[in-house]
Tab-separated table of C-alpha atoms in Angstrom:
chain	number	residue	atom	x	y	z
A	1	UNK	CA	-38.690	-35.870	-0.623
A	2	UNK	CA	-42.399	-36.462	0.342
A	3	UNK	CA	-44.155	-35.011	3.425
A	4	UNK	CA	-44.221	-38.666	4.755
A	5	UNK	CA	-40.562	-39.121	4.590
A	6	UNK	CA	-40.249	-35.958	6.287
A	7	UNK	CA	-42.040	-36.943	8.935
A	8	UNK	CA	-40.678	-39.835	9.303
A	9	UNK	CA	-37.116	-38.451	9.925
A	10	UNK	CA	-38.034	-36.194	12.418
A	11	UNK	CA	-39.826	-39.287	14.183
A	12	UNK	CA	-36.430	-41.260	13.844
A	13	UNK	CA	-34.283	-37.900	15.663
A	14	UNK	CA	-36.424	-38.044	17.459
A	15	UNK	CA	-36.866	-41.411	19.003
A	16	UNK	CA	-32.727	-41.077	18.996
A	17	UNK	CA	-32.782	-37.775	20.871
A	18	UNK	CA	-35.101	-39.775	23.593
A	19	UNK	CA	-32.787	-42.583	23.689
A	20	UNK	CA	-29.580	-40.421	24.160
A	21	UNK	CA	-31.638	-38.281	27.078
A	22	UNK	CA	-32.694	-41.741	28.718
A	23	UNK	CA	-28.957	-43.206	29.211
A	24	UNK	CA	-27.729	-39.582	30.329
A	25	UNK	CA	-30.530	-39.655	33.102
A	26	UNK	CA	-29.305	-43.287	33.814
A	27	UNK	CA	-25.611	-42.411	34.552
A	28	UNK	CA	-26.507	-38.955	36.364
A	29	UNK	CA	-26.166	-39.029	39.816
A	30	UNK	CA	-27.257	-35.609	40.780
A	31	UNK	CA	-31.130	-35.771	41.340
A	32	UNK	CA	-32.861	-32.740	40.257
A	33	UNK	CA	-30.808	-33.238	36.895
A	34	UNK	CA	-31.855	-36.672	36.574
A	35	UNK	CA	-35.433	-35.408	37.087
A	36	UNK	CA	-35.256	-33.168	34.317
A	37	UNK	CA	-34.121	-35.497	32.219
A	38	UNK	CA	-36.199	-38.100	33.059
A	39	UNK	CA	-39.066	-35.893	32.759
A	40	UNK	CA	-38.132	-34.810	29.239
A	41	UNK	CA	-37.852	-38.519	27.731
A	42	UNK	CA	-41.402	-39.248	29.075
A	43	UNK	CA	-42.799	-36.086	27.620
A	44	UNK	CA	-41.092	-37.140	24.694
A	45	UNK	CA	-42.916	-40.135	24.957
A	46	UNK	CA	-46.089	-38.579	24.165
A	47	UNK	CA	-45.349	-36.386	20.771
A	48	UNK	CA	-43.095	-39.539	19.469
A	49	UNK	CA	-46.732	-41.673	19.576
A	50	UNK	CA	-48.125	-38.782	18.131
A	51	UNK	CA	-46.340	-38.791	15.459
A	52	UNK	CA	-46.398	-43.017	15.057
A	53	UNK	CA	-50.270	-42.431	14.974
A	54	UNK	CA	-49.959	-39.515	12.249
A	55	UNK	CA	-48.006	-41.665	10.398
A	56	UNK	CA	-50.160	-44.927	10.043
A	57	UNK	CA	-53.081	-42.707	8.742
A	58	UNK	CA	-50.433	-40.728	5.914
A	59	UNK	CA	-49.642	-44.425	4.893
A	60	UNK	CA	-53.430	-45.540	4.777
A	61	UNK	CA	-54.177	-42.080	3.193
A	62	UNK	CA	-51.274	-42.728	0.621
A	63	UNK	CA	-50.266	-46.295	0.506
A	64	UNK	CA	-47.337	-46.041	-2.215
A	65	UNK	CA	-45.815	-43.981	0.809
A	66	UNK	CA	-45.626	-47.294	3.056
A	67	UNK	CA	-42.476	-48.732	5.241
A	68	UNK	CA	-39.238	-46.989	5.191
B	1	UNK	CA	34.000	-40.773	72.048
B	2	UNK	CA	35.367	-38.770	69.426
B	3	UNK	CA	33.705	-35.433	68.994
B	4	UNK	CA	32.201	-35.646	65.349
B	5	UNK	CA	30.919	-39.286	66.630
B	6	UNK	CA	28.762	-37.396	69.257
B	7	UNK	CA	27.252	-34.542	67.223
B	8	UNK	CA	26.744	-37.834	64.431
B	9	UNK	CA	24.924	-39.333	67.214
B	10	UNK	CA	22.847	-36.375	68.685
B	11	UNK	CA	21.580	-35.433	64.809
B	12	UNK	CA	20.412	-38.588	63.977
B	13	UNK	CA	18.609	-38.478	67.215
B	14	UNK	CA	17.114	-35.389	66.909
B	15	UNK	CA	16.722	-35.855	63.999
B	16	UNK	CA	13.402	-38.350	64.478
B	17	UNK	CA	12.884	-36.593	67.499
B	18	UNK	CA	11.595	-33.645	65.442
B	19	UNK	CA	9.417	-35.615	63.057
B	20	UNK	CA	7.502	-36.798	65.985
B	21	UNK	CA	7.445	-33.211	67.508
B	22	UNK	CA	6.193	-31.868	64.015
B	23	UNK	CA	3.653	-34.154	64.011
B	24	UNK	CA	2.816	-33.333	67.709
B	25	UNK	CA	2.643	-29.793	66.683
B	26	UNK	CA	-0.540	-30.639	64.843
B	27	UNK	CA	-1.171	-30.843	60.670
B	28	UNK	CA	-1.605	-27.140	60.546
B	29	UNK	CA	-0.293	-25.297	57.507
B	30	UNK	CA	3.023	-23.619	57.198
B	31	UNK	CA	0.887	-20.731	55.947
B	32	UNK	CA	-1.647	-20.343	58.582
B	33	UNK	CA	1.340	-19.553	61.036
B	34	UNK	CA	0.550	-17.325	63.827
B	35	UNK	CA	2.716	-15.024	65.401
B	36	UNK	CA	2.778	-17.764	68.027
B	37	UNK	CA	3.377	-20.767	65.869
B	38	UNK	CA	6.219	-18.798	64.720
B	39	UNK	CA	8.308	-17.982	67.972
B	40	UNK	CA	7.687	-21.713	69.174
B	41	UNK	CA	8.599	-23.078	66.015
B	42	UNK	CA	12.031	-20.858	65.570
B	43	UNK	CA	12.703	-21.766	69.314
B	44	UNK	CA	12.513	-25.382	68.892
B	45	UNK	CA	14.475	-25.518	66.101
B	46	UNK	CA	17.230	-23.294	67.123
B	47	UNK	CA	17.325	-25.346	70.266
B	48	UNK	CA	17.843	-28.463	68.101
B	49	UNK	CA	20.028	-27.290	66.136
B	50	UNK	CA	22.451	-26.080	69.159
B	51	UNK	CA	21.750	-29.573	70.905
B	52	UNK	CA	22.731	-31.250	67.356
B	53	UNK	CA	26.474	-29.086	67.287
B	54	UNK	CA	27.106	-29.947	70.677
B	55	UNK	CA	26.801	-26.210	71.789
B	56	UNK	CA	25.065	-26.728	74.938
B	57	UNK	CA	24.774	-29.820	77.462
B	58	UNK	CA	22.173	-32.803	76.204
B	59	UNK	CA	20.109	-32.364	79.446
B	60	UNK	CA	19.853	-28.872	79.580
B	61	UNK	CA	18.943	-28.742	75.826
B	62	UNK	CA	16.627	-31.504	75.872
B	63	UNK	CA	14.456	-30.562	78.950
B	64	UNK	CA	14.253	-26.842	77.141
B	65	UNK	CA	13.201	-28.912	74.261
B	66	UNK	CA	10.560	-30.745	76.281
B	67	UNK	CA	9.239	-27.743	77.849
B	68	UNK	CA	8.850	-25.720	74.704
B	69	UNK	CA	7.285	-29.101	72.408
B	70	UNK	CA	4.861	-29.569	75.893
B	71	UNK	CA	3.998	-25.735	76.666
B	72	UNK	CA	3.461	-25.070	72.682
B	73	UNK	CA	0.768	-28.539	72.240
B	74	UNK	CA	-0.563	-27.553	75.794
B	75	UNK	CA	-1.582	-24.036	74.422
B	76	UNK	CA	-3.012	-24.907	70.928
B	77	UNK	CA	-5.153	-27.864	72.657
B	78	UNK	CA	-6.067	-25.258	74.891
B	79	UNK	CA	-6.780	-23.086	71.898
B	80	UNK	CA	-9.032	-25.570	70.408
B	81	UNK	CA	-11.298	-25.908	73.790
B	82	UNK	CA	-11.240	-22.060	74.662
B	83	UNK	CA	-12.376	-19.053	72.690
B	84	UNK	CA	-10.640	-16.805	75.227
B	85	UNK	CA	-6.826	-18.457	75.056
B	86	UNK	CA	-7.693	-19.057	71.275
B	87	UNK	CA	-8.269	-15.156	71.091
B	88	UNK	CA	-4.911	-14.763	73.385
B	89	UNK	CA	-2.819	-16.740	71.142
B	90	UNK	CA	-3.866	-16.588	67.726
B	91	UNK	CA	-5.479	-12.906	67.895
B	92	UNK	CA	-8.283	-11.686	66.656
B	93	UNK	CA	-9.420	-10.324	63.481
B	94	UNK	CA	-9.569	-6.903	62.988
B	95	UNK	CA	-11.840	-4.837	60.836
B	96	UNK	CA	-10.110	-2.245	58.457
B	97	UNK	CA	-13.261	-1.025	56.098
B	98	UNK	CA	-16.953	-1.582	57.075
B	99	UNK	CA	-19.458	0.407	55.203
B	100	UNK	CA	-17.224	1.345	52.578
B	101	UNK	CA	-15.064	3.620	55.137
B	102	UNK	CA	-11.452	2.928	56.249
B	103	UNK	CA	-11.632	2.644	59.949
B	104	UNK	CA	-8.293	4.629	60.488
B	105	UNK	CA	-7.917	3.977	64.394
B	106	UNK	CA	-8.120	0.102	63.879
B	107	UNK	CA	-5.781	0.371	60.898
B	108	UNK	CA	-3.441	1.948	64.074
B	109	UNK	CA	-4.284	-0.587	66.324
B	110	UNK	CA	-3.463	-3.280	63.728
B	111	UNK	CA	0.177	-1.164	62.996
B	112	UNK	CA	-0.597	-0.979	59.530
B	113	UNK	CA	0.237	1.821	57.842
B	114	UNK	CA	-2.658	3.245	54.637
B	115	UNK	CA	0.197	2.067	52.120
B	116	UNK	CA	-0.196	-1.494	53.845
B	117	UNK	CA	-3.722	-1.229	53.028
B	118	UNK	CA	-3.894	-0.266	49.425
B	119	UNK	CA	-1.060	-3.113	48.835
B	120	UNK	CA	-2.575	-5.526	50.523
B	121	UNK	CA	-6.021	-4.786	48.251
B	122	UNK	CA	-4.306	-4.135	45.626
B	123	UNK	CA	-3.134	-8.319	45.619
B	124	UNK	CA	-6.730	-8.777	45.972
B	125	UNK	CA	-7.209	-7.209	42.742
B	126	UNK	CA	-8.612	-4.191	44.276
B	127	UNK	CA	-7.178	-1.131	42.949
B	128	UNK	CA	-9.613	1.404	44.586
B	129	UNK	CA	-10.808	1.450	47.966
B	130	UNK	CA	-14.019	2.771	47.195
B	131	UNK	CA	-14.998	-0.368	45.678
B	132	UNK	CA	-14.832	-2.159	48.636
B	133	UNK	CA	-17.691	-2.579	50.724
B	134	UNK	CA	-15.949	-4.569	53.717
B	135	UNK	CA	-12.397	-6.016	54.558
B	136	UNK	CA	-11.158	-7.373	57.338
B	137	UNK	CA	-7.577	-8.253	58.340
B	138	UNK	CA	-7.102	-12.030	59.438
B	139	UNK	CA	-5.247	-12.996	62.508
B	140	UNK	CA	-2.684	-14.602	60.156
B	141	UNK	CA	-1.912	-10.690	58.116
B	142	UNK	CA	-3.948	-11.678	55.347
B	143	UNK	CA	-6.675	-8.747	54.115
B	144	UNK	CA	-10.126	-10.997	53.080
B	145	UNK	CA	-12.305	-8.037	50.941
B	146	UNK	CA	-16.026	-7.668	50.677
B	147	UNK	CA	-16.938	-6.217	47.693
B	148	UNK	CA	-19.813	-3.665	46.871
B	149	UNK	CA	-22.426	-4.935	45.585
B	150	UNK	CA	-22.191	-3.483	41.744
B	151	UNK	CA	-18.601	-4.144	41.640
B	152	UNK	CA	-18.916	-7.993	42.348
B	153	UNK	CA	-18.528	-10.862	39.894
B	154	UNK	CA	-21.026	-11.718	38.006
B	155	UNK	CA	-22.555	-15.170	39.051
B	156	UNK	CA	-25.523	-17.325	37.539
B	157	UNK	CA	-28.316	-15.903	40.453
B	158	UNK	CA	-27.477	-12.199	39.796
B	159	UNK	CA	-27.733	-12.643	35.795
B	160	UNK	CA	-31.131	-14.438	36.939
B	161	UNK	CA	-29.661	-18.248	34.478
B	162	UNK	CA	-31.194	-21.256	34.839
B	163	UNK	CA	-28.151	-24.074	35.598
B	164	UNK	CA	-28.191	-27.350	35.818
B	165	UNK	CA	-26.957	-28.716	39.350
B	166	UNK	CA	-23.172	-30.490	38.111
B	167	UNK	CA	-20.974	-33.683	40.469
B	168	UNK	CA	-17.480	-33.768	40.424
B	169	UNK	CA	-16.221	-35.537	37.016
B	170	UNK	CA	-14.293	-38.506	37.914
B	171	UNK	CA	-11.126	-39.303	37.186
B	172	UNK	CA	-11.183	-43.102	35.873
B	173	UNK	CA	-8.088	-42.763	33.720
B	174	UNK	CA	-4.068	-41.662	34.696
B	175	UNK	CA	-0.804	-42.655	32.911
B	176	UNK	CA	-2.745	-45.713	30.891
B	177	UNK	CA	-3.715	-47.363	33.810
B	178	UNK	CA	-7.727	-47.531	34.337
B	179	UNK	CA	-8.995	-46.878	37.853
B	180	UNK	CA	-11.763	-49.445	38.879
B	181	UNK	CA	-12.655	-47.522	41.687
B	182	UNK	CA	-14.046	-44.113	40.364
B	183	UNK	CA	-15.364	-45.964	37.385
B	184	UNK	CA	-17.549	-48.081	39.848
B	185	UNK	CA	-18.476	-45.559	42.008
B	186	UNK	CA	-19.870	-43.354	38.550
B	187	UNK	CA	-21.970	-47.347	38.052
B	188	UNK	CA	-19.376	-47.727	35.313
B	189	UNK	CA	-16.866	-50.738	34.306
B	190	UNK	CA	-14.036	-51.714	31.945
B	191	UNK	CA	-16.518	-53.285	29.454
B	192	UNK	CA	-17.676	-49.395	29.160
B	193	UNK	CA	-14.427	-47.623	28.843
B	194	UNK	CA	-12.931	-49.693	26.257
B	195	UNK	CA	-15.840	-49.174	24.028
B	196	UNK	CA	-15.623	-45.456	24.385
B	197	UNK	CA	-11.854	-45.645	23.931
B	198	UNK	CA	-12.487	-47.563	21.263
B	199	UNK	CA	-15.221	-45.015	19.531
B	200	UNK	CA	-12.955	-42.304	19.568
B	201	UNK	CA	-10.286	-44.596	18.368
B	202	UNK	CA	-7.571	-44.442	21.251
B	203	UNK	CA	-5.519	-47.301	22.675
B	204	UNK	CA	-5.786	-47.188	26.471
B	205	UNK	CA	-1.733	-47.280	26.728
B	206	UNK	CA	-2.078	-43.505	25.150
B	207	UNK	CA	-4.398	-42.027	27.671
B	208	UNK	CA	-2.299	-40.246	29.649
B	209	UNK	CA	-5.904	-38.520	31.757
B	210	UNK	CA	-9.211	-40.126	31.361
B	211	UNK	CA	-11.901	-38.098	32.966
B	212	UNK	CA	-15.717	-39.014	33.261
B	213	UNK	CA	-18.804	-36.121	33.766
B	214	UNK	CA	-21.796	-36.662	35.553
B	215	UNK	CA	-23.548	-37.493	32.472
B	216	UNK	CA	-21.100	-40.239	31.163
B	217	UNK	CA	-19.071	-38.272	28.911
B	218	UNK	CA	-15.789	-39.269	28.543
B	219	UNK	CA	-12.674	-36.569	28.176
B	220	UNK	CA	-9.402	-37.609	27.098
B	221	UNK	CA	-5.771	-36.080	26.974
B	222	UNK	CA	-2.971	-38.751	25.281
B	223	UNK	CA	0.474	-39.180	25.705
B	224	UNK	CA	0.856	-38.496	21.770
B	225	UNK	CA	-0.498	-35.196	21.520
B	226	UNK	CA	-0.484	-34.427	17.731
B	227	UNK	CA	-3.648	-37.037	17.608
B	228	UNK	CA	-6.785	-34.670	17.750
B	229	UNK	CA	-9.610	-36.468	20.210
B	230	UNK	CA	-12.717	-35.390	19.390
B	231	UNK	CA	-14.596	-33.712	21.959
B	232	UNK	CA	-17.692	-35.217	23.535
B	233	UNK	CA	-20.506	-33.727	21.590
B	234	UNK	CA	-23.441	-35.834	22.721
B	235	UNK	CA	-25.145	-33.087	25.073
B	236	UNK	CA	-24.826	-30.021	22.225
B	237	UNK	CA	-26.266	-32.603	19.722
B	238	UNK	CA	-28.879	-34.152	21.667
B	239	UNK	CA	-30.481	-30.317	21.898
B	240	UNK	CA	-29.822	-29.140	18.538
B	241	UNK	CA	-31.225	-32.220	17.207
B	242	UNK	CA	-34.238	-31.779	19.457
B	243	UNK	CA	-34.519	-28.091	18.287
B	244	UNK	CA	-34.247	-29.470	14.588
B	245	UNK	CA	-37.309	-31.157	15.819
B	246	UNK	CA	-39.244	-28.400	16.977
B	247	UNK	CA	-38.982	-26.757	13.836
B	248	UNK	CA	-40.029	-29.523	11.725
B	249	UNK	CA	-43.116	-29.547	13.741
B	250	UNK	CA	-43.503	-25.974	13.449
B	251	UNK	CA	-42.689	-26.392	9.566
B	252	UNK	CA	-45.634	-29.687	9.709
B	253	UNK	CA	-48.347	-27.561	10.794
B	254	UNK	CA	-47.930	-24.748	8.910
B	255	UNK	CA	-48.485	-26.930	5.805
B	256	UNK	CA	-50.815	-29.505	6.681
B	257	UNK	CA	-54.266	-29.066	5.608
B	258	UNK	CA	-55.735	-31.655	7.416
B	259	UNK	CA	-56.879	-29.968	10.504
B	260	UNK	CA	-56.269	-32.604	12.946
B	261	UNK	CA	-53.027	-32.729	12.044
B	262	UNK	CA	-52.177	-29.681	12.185
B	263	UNK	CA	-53.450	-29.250	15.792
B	264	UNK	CA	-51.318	-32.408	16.993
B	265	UNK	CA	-47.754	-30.927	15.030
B	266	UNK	CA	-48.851	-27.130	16.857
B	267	UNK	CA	-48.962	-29.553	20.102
B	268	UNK	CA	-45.990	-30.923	19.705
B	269	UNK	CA	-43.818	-28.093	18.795
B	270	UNK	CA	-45.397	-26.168	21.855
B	271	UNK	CA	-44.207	-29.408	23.928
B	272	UNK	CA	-40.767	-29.622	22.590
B	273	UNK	CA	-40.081	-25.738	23.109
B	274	UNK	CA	-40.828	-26.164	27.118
B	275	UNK	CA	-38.617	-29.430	27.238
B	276	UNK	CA	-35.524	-27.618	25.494
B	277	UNK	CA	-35.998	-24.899	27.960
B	278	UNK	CA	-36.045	-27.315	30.627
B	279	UNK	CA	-32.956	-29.273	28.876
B	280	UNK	CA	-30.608	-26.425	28.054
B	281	UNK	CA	-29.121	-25.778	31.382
B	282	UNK	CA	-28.177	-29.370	31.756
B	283	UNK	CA	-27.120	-29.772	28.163
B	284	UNK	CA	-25.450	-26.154	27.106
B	285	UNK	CA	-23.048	-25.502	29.391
């Protein structure tokens, strides 16, 4: 397995981590608990563009690497 | 009128009579008697019951029955306005340790004898007095016990845990039949159920309780129980996927060379550690 498939699980748990978080914070009614998971998902956010931007330069860098 | 066609008569009377007297009485429960409650409660009925076998005159039995039912609600609604009758009738509370130290003249005053004491904490679980910081007898002979400190249960503040703040699960299922009402008030609907039901693979006729958590996790128990339901695992493996993550990251920057890179993984496994801290009391229970 290359480093770019690697990476590219870890972006695709990860995105599906975000997306489990985001309908648990929809059904929760208590707020604080909401918060925090609301919170999480948009922190989430960040590192899961992160990694979309790390991985359009590994498949520039190494173009056999490219799409899924 | 034949005898057993009166004392029919005055029983079936009575009879509905008392319902309406119990419910006069007020809701209160059989086992917050007081002493009070008691008497009136034993006198009424005793009354009734000699009314009902025809062992004393209907007038004279019914206006003691009046009296009693009117002098009994009189007091307790006079109870609920005043502190002082309230103390009068239902008594006051007395205090049998404080500090730690049996108070042996209230234990007197109470007419409770030490063995009465060590019983009654012992069905508190308390099998040593010196463990017990405070007790107090209530009015209705129960003993409510203060523990010390050291000896208390141990509870989330005192181990200093983070926990996540929890509703009431919901119960949307019973005996097949889905409840529309808790499953709307949880911003749920049928459409929702019967796809869950249908992920784990149940028919809704075998559910005999359906219960929802605040997070939308769905626990079932079926009529048949040698099918195994699997249990909702979405929480556990939202954070262990998460911490998968974080260690990829970690795993990333140690073997990048690209410097750049290496920063943003180093970034991102930092960020992911605080969010599962953040995320394990509401998903680890």
């Amino acid at each position: 397995m290359t480093v770019a498939t690697q990476v590219k699980q870890t972006l695709a748990s990860l995105k599906g981590t975000q997306a489990a978080l985001q309908q648990m914070a929809t059904v929760e009614e208590k707020q604080q608990t909401k918060e925090i998971l609301e919170n999480s998902t948009r922190r989430m956010e960040k590192i899961i563009k992160n990694f979309e931007s790390r991985i359009k330069v590994m498949e520039f860098e190494e173009t056999q690497y490219k799409g899924f | 009128m034949p005898e057993w066609l009166n004392v029919l008569l005055r029983s079936a009377g009575l009879f509905i009579g008392a319902l309406f007297t119990a419910r006069l009485l007020g809701r209160r429960q059989t086992a917050q008697l007081t002493l009070f409650d008691l008497i009136a409660a034993v006198v009424l009925g005793v009354i009734a019951a000699s009314i009902s076998l025809n062992l004393i005159s209907l007038i004279n039995g019914l206006v003691a029955l009046a009296v009693w039912t009117v002098m009994a609600v009189g007091v307790f609604l006079l109870s609920l306005k005043y502190k002082a009758v309230r103390e009068i009738v239902q008594g006051r509370e007395t205090i049998l340790i404080n500090h730690g130290k049996v108070l042996e003249d209230k234990l007197m005053e109470a007419k409770m004898t030490p063995e009465d004491l060590i019983s009654k904490l012992r069905q508190k679980n308390v099998f040593q007095a010196a463990d017990v910081e405070f007790a107090l007898l209530e009015p209705n002979g129960d003993v409510s016990v203060f523990l010390k400190k050291d000896k208390q249960p141990l509870d989330a503040k005192t181990m200093g845990l983070n926990v996540a703040q929890q509703t009431v699960p919901q119960t949307v299922m019973l005996d097949g039949e889905i409840m529309d009402e808790p499953l709307t008030a949880m911003g749920l609907n049928r459409n929702w159920l019967h796809t869950e039901l249908e992920k784990v693979g149940v028919a809704p006729e075998n559910v005999f309780i359906g219960q929802v958590d605040s997070t939308g996790q769905l626990y079932l128990d079926l009529f048949d129980d040698a099918i195994q339901v699997p249990k909702p695992k979405a929480k556990e493996m939202a954070y262990y996927t998460l911490k998968k993550c974080q260690a990829d990251c970690e795993m990333f920057a140690h073997s990048t060379e690209n410097q750049d890179a290496k920063k943003m993984y180093a970034h991102s496994a930092e960020e992911l550690k605080e969010i599962l801290n953040d995320l394990k009391p509401v998903l680890l229970k």
